[in-house]
Short mmCIF file of the C-alpha atoms (twelve columns), coordinates in Angstrom:
data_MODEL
# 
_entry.id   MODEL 
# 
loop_
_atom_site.group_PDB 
_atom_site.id 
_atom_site.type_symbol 
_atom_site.label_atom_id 
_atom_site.label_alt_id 
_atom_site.label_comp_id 
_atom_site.label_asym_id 
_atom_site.label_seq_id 
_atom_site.Cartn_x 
_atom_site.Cartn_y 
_atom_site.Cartn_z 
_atom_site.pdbx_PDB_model_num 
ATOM 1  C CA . UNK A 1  22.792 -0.998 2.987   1 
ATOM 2  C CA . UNK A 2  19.024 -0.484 2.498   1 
ATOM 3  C CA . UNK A 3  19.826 2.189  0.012   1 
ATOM 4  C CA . UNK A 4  21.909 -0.006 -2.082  1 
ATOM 5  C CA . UNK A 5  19.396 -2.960 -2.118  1 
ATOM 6  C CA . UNK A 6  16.696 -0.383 -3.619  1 
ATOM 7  C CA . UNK A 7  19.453 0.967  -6.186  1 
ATOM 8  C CA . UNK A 8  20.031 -2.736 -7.159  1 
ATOM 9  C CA . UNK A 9  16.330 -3.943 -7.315  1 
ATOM 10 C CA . UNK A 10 15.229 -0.784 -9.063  1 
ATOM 11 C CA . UNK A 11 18.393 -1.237 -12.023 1 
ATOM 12 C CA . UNK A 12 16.649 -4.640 -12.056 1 
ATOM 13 C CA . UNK A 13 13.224 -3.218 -12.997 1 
ATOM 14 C CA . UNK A 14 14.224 -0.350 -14.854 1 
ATOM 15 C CA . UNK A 15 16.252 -3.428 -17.158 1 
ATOM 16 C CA . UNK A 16 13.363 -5.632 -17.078 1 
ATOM 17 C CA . UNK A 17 11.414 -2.614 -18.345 1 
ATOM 18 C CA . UNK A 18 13.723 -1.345 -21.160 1 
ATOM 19 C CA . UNK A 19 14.082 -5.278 -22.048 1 
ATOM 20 C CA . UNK A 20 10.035 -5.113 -22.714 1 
ATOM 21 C CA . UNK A 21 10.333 -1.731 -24.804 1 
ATOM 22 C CA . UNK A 22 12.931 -3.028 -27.054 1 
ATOM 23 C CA . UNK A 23 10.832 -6.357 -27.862 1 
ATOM 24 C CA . UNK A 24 7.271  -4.681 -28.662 1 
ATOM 25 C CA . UNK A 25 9.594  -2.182 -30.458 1 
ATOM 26 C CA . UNK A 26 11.033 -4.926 -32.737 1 
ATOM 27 C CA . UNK A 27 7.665  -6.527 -33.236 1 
# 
């Protein structure tokens, strides 16, 4: 269970993080 808590809050970052590169990217 503690693995899968890390998977999901890390997805969350790593989308939070691609979300950021793709808006400074468009401006």
């Amino acid at each position: 269970m503690d693995g899968f808590y890390l998977m999901k809050k890390y997805t969350f970052a790593a989308r939070a993080f691609i979300f950021t590169l793709v808006l400074l990217f468009v401006i």
